[in-house]
Amino acid sequence: MPGQKILCVAEKPAIAKAVAQHLAGGALTTRNIQGNQYVKNYQFTYNFPAWGACEVTMTSVLGHLTGLDFDQRYKHWKSCPPSQLFDAPTVTTIETDKQAIADNIAQQARFSRILFLWTDCDREGEHIGAEVRSQALKGNPRIQVKRAKFSNTERNHVIQAARNPIDLDERQANAVSARIELDLRIGAAFTRLQTLQLQALSSKLENQILSYGSCQFPTLGFVVDRYYRVRNFKPEVFWLIKVMHKRDNIKVNFNWKRVHLFDRATVTILFEQCLDAKLAKVTKVQRKPTSKWRPLPLTTVELQMQGSRFLRMNSNEVMAVAEKLYQKGFISYPRTETDQFSGDFDLRGLLRRQLTHPVWGAYAQRLVGGEFKQPRSGRNNDQAHPPIHPVTMAAPTVLDANEKKVYEFVTRRFLACCSEDAKGEATDIEIEWGLETFHAHGLVVLQKNYLDVYVYDKWESSQQLPSFQLGETFELTEANMTDGKTTPPSYLTEPELIGLMDANGIGTDATMAEHIQKIKDRHYVQTRTKAASGRNQVQEFIPTVLGVALIEGYDNIDLDVSVSKPFLRKEMELKMKAICEGRKTKNEVVDESLTQYREVFIKTQRDIDALKQSVTKYVVNEGRA
Amino acid sequence: MAASLNHSLFLQLRNEVQSRYSLTPTDAWLNEFVTTTRNRPVPLASLASTAHFRLLSSDFTVSLLARGPQVFPINVSDVQTKDTKLSNNIPVQVLEIQDISISKWSQIEAIERVERGEEIRGREVIRNVPGINDDDDVSANNDQASANAGRSSSRSTGQSTSIVTGSSKKGTTGPHKLLLQDAAGTKAWAFEMSRIEKITIVNLNPPLPGAREVANQPQPEGMQIGCKFLLKTGTNVRRGLIMLAPESVAVMGGRVEAWDKKWREQRKARLTQELEKEAAG
């Protein structure tokens, strides 16, 4: 068959294989490529509406194909003053182990008329697509370039994507190359400065790279900030009025509307005023239907937060497993900010695929059988991917332990989204005693609905409240003035840290877990399991002496904005967005951000003693002045 | 003599200020006022209004007559007196405000955040520096519920209370405890029994380091030290504590700038000191 030749390139081998299998429909030839054992070339024919019957070669890369590094002359740590790295020439390199993959693409491109990119549809994927394109152009300068828009590897979805090619988004690719250049220059300059200056202070630091990253440091800053809040905390006594009334053999505790006050004399006087009144009066009896809302569709940040809360895995592990599940075709693309399903999304079709699951198949049946509810819509839509959802049913037997946990979470969440809210009846009773108000709250859960499948949420009936009549007066069974003490906040947990990073623009949903891992790897923080019961077993973060020393050191340098704060990085992140939206060019952004950080660098260099003193204080002298 | 020439105006003005504002200035204060504002004839009502305005930024112990029924009864702070009521309208000035619903520690944390030029909205840390402050009102309140989830008694932890008071823009909501002073200089504590909107403490951003001292510093929102109240007849006093409620007190406003400045400068040190005293006791 004469047809045209088309070269398809995916971001990872598993995607290439899945897409090839769907398009080939069985008639598939697999070839190894020379020099790399993971990447394969799949050959088949396919009739694209746009291009007619084609001979297709489907291959892949392994993530980024190229890297950015300094020119040879600047690579050695002592080759130049670190400040020169802000403008030292850079080169785009191909790592030796990826050369074979690059060659394969150039080779295949030579005979192809069209390059059809199947990299993931997000910023990184757009950039990887651009990397692949420049390799392909080496083999064939006239090759035409298109990309597929897809967010999972389910068959119909893949075929839709194959039939509707779009263009590569240059802006997104540019945003990534801006970020790569900034991370390289800023990271290398500060890392060399810190490491060279601080390593010499103590033999304890001899073999340690004191890396700096514009995301790493604000991340560490959050951990240290909380650590100090815990450490500096001073407990205080407060006073409160506690009242209890026993009726129908039920003890009802009423809570003081003022909760508690930090002034003993005042509470004493208020309590006396109550006692003088003798009788309490019922001022409000309200029964009303209440509900607990089903969760929103699942985003990456939410998956990481809830995963590290409920699955006994850290966010990095959760993301790695989700990635594997995606590559195996079980779940949709796990990097998404979208928390709304579009109206035409075939939710029922996805539910039907879960009917045979041994654990929640029956629940899925309930939904398909009529209990289905259109999911709630959140406020975010990245216009690239739908919320994370199960694509096909994965029997427990085909998954390993961690895959099972993540797949279960994703699926239960999806089922919960398509369910009815939990329904209950709330009872509120308010009484006035003297001039003070107290209230009791009761809850009866009537229909669990989504809670039947979403075992991570808790909503339980309280004790049954006896009946009280509006306006009735009675003498309270028990009333006391008691005291209590404020308790310190707890150390930062992983879900909290992710929440802070997300709210403050530190990293993207795709990289947050890596930054957290990095500050662990660098021994800036340690984690330990927070004492808690049941499913809820989270990691909490405590900075090491080194972590504290670095943050305090930077905070002591007279900077407008310390690098331990999220502000500078957040600005940079907003600029990336500006590139994507066409409001700024890559060069503008790189120049602006480098100017900002260069200024911080010069001040840091000038005040390096502040950093040295701090490291000496905490690391060398172990906290003794 | 100017004073005698104006004697009738003087008396008229005193009556006017008395009847309209329930304030009785001393002869000396009123004399001074009349001599400095005598330049051109103005209607009595506007003159009285100007006098009232001046009184609000004066020290009542200097400007008001300290005799008669318009001062606290001698036993006002007596804890032995269980329950009594004020039998007259009494003008007072505020010397101290404390929010006793939140811990001193979280108040200190909030002050320090403002000192650093930061503000917290939900989980987001915001740089609160003039010119940099972006005004997109991203409310993170939705997140707060989940951020608080998992903590058992939300208000008894230092952490969650500081979220409530974290913002420098929003003032405290109390209940507050206030130290009040009458014209005679007698001081008595008062408690905000029911919410009075105007009683609120707002932390003020300090001038930026290196920035020029701006002459026209924005006035702090919220209540300031030296603010004037009129405690109305019938106001309840229990065990020496004056019980404030919207119906029993008229907040007239005003401030004594020097007092307020000093109070704000020393507030953190004072809270810290009290905390240490408490820890030691």
mmCIF file of N, CA and C in Angstrom, chain B residues 219-272:
data_model
loop_
_atom_site.group_PDB
_atom_site.id
_atom_site.type_symbol
_atom_site.label_atom_id
_atom_site.label_comp_id
_atom_site.label_asym_id
_atom_site.label_seq_id
_atom_site.Cartn_x
_atom_site.Cartn_y
_atom_site.Cartn_z
ATOM 1 N N GLN B 219 -5.660 57.164 59.040
ATOM 2 C CA GLN B 219 -6.187 56.924 60.386
ATOM 3 C C GLN B 219 -6.510 55.454 60.538
ATOM 4 N N PRO B 220 -6.143 54.893 61.669
ATOM 5 C CA PRO B 220 -6.485 53.496 61.849
ATOM 6 C C PRO B 220 -8.000 53.321 61.849
ATOM 7 N N GLU B 221 -8.437 52.237 61.214
ATOM 8 C CA GLU B 221 -9.851 51.925 61.339
ATOM 9 C C GLU B 221 -10.030 51.345 62.736
ATOM 10 N N GLY B 222 -11.268 51.146 63.125
ATOM 11 C CA GLY B 222 -11.500 50.556 64.423
ATOM 12 C C GLY B 222 -11.404 51.597 65.512
ATOM 13 N N MET B 223 -11.556 51.116 66.749
ATOM 14 C CA MET B 223 -11.599 52.046 67.867
ATOM 15 C C MET B 223 -10.206 52.476 68.268
ATOM 16 N N GLN B 224 -10.093 53.732 68.689
ATOM 17 C CA GLN B 224 -8.797 54.228 69.124
ATOM 18 C C GLN B 224 -8.842 54.643 70.583
ATOM 19 N N ILE B 225 -7.669 54.646 71.178
ATOM 20 C CA ILE B 225 -7.598 55.011 72.592
ATOM 21 C C ILE B 225 -7.939 56.501 72.723
ATOM 22 N N GLY B 226 -8.726 56.816 73.744
ATOM 23 C CA GLY B 226 -9.207 58.185 73.896
ATOM 24 C C GLY B 226 -10.588 58.365 73.284
ATOM 25 N N CYS B 227 -11.119 57.283 72.711
ATOM 26 C CA CYS B 227 -12.484 57.314 72.164
ATOM 27 C C CYS B 227 -13.465 57.625 73.299
ATOM 28 N N LYS B 228 -14.509 58.389 72.960
ATOM 29 C CA LYS B 228 -15.446 58.818 74.000
ATOM 30 C C LYS B 228 -16.769 58.065 73.939
ATOM 31 N N PHE B 229 -17.229 57.655 75.130
ATOM 32 C CA PHE B 229 -18.530 56.996 75.262
ATOM 33 C C PHE B 229 -19.429 57.870 76.135
ATOM 34 N N LEU B 230 -20.703 57.744 75.926
ATOM 35 C CA LEU B 230 -21.642 58.263 76.911
ATOM 36 C C LEU B 230 -22.375 57.060 77.502
ATOM 37 N N LEU B 231 -22.084 56.800 78.795
ATOM 38 C CA LEU B 231 -22.797 55.703 79.462
ATOM 39 C C LEU B 231 -24.149 56.251 79.900
ATOM 40 N N LYS B 232 -25.193 55.539 79.499
ATOM 41 C CA LYS B 232 -26.518 56.097 79.766
ATOM 42 C C LYS B 232 -27.064 55.673 81.121
ATOM 43 N N THR B 233 -27.945 56.475 81.632
ATOM 44 C CA THR B 233 -28.628 56.184 82.886
ATOM 45 C C THR B 233 -29.197 54.768 82.828
ATOM 46 N N GLY B 234 -28.987 54.041 83.907
ATOM 47 C CA GLY B 234 -29.554 52.691 83.935
ATOM 48 C C GLY B 234 -28.562 51.622 83.517
ATOM 49 N N THR B 235 -27.374 52.028 83.077
ATOM 50 C CA THR B 235 -26.363 51.036 82.699
ATOM 51 C C THR B 235 -26.036 50.157 83.904
ATOM 52 N N ASN B 236 -26.043 48.869 83.646
ATOM 53 C CA ASN B 236 -25.839 47.893 84.706
ATOM 54 C C ASN B 236 -24.365 47.789 85.111
ATOM 55 N N VAL B 237 -24.118 47.751 86.434
ATOM 56 C CA VAL B 237 -22.758 47.507 86.932
ATOM 57 C C VAL B 237 -22.802 46.321 87.874
ATOM 58 N N ARG B 238 -22.033 45.282 87.545
ATOM 59 C CA ARG B 238 -22.031 44.100 88.418
ATOM 60 C C ARG B 238 -20.638 43.864 88.945
ATOM 61 N N ARG B 239 -20.558 43.798 90.296
ATOM 62 C CA ARG B 239 -19.276 43.528 90.937
ATOM 63 C C ARG B 239 -18.175 44.429 90.392
ATOM 64 N N GLY B 240 -18.530 45.668 90.186
ATOM 65 C CA GLY B 240 -17.535 46.638 89.745
ATOM 66 C C GLY B 240 -17.257 46.611 88.252
ATOM 67 N N LEU B 241 -17.988 45.773 87.510
ATOM 68 C CA LEU B 241 -17.792 45.680 86.067
ATOM 69 C C LEU B 241 -18.987 46.316 85.358
ATOM 70 N N ILE B 242 -18.692 47.314 84.521
ATOM 71 C CA ILE B 242 -19.766 48.007 83.810
ATOM 72 C C ILE B 242 -20.178 47.168 82.602
ATOM 73 N N MET B 243 -21.460 46.868 82.510
ATOM 74 C CA MET B 243 -21.936 45.998 81.431
ATOM 75 C C MET B 243 -22.397 46.835 80.241
ATOM 76 N N LEU B 244 -21.660 46.729 79.147
ATOM 77 C CA LEU B 244 -21.983 47.548 77.979
ATOM 78 C C LEU B 244 -22.891 46.790 77.019
ATOM 79 N N ALA B 245 -23.873 47.506 76.496
ATOM 80 C CA ALA B 245 -24.750 46.943 75.480
ATOM 81 C C ALA B 245 -25.117 48.090 74.557
ATOM 82 N N PRO B 246 -25.507 47.791 73.327
ATOM 83 C CA PRO B 246 -25.803 48.886 72.387
ATOM 84 C C PRO B 246 -26.804 49.888 72.944
ATOM 85 N N GLU B 247 -27.758 49.409 73.746
ATOM 86 C CA GLU B 247 -28.778 50.333 74.232
ATOM 87 C C GLU B 247 -28.293 51.147 75.437
ATOM 88 N N SER B 248 -27.205 50.748 76.069
ATOM 89 C CA SER B 248 -26.788 51.447 77.278
ATOM 90 C C SER B 248 -25.597 52.373 77.048
ATOM 91 N N VAL B 249 -25.023 52.317 75.860
ATOM 92 C CA VAL B 249 -23.861 53.163 75.633
ATOM 93 C C VAL B 249 -23.938 53.805 74.254
ATOM 94 N N ALA B 250 -23.628 55.104 74.211
ATOM 95 C CA ALA B 250 -23.523 55.783 72.923
ATOM 96 C C ALA B 250 -22.032 55.981 72.653
ATOM 97 N N VAL B 251 -21.572 55.444 71.543
ATOM 98 C CA VAL B 251 -20.167 55.646 71.199
ATOM 99 C C VAL B 251 -20.066 56.973 70.448
ATOM 100 N N MET B 252 -19.427 57.952 71.102
ATOM 101 C CA MET B 252 -19.366 59.274 70.485
ATOM 102 C C MET B 252 -18.205 59.406 69.517
ATOM 103 N N GLY B 253 -17.209 58.542 69.701
ATOM 104 C CA GLY B 253 -16.068 58.570 68.784
ATOM 105 C C GLY B 253 -14.929 59.413 69.319
ATOM 106 N N GLY B 254 -14.024 59.791 68.444
ATOM 107 C CA GLY B 254 -12.877 60.595 68.841
ATOM 108 C C GLY B 254 -11.708 59.758 69.311
ATOM 109 N N ARG B 255 -10.636 60.430 69.619
ATOM 110 C CA ARG B 255 -9.435 59.750 70.081
ATOM 111 C C ARG B 255 -8.486 60.774 70.658
ATOM 112 N N VAL B 256 -7.516 60.285 71.432
ATOM 113 C CA VAL B 256 -6.431 61.166 71.844
ATOM 114 C C VAL B 256 -5.204 60.586 71.169
ATOM 115 N N GLU B 257 -4.737 61.300 70.172
ATOM 116 C CA GLU B 257 -3.748 60.739 69.267
ATOM 117 C C GLU B 257 -2.507 60.206 69.978
ATOM 118 N N ALA B 258 -1.991 60.992 70.906
ATOM 119 C CA ALA B 258 -0.756 60.597 71.585
ATOM 120 C C ALA B 258 -0.957 59.300 72.379
ATOM 121 N N TRP B 259 -2.114 59.204 73.035
ATOM 122 C CA TRP B 259 -2.382 57.990 73.821
ATOM 123 C C TRP B 259 -2.477 56.772 72.913
ATOM 124 N N ASP B 260 -3.190 56.973 71.815
ATOM 125 C CA ASP B 260 -3.407 55.851 70.905
ATOM 126 C C ASP B 260 -2.072 55.353 70.334
ATOM 127 N N LYS B 261 -1.227 56.302 69.959
ATOM 128 C CA LYS B 261 0.072 55.960 69.374
ATOM 129 C C LYS B 261 0.882 55.119 70.373
ATOM 130 N N LYS B 262 0.930 55.627 71.593
ATOM 131 C CA LYS B 262 1.706 54.942 72.626
ATOM 132 C C LYS B 262 1.123 53.550 72.889
ATOM 133 N N TRP B 263 -0.190 53.500 72.949
ATOM 134 C CA TRP B 263 -0.864 52.218 73.237
ATOM 135 C C TRP B 263 -0.530 51.191 72.153
ATOM 136 N N ARG B 264 -0.557 51.600 70.901
ATOM 137 C CA ARG B 264 -0.256 50.680 69.808
ATOM 138 C C ARG B 264 1.205 50.244 69.819
ATOM 139 N N GLU B 265 2.084 51.208 70.108
ATOM 140 C CA GLU B 265 3.513 50.872 70.149
ATOM 141 C C GLU B 265 3.809 49.840 71.236
ATOM 142 N N GLN B 266 3.068 49.959 72.336
ATOM 143 C CA GLN B 266 3.407 49.106 73.476
ATOM 144 C C GLN B 266 2.534 47.856 73.593
ATOM 145 N N ARG B 267 1.592 47.707 72.662
ATOM 146 C CA ARG B 267 0.607 46.641 72.832
ATOM 147 C C ARG B 267 1.246 45.262 72.849
ATOM 148 N N LYS B 268 2.149 45.026 71.915
ATOM 149 C CA LYS B 268 2.766 43.699 71.839
ATOM 150 C C LYS B 268 3.585 43.411 73.107
ATOM 151 N N ALA B 269 4.364 44.410 73.529
ATOM 152 C CA ALA B 269 5.179 44.226 74.727
ATOM 153 C C ALA B 269 4.289 43.955 75.942
ATOM 154 N N ARG B 270 3.163 44.649 75.972
ATOM 155 C CA ARG B 270 2.252 44.493 77.109
ATOM 156 C C ARG B 270 1.654 43.084 77.123
ATOM 157 N N LEU B 271 1.225 42.634 75.933
ATOM 158 C CA LEU B 271 0.647 41.286 75.845
ATOM 159 C C LEU B 271 1.689 40.240 76.232
ATOM 160 N N THR B 272 2.916 40.436 75.748
ATOM 161 C CA THR B 272 3.990 39.492 76.053
ATOM 162 C C THR B 272 4.245 39.438 77.547
#
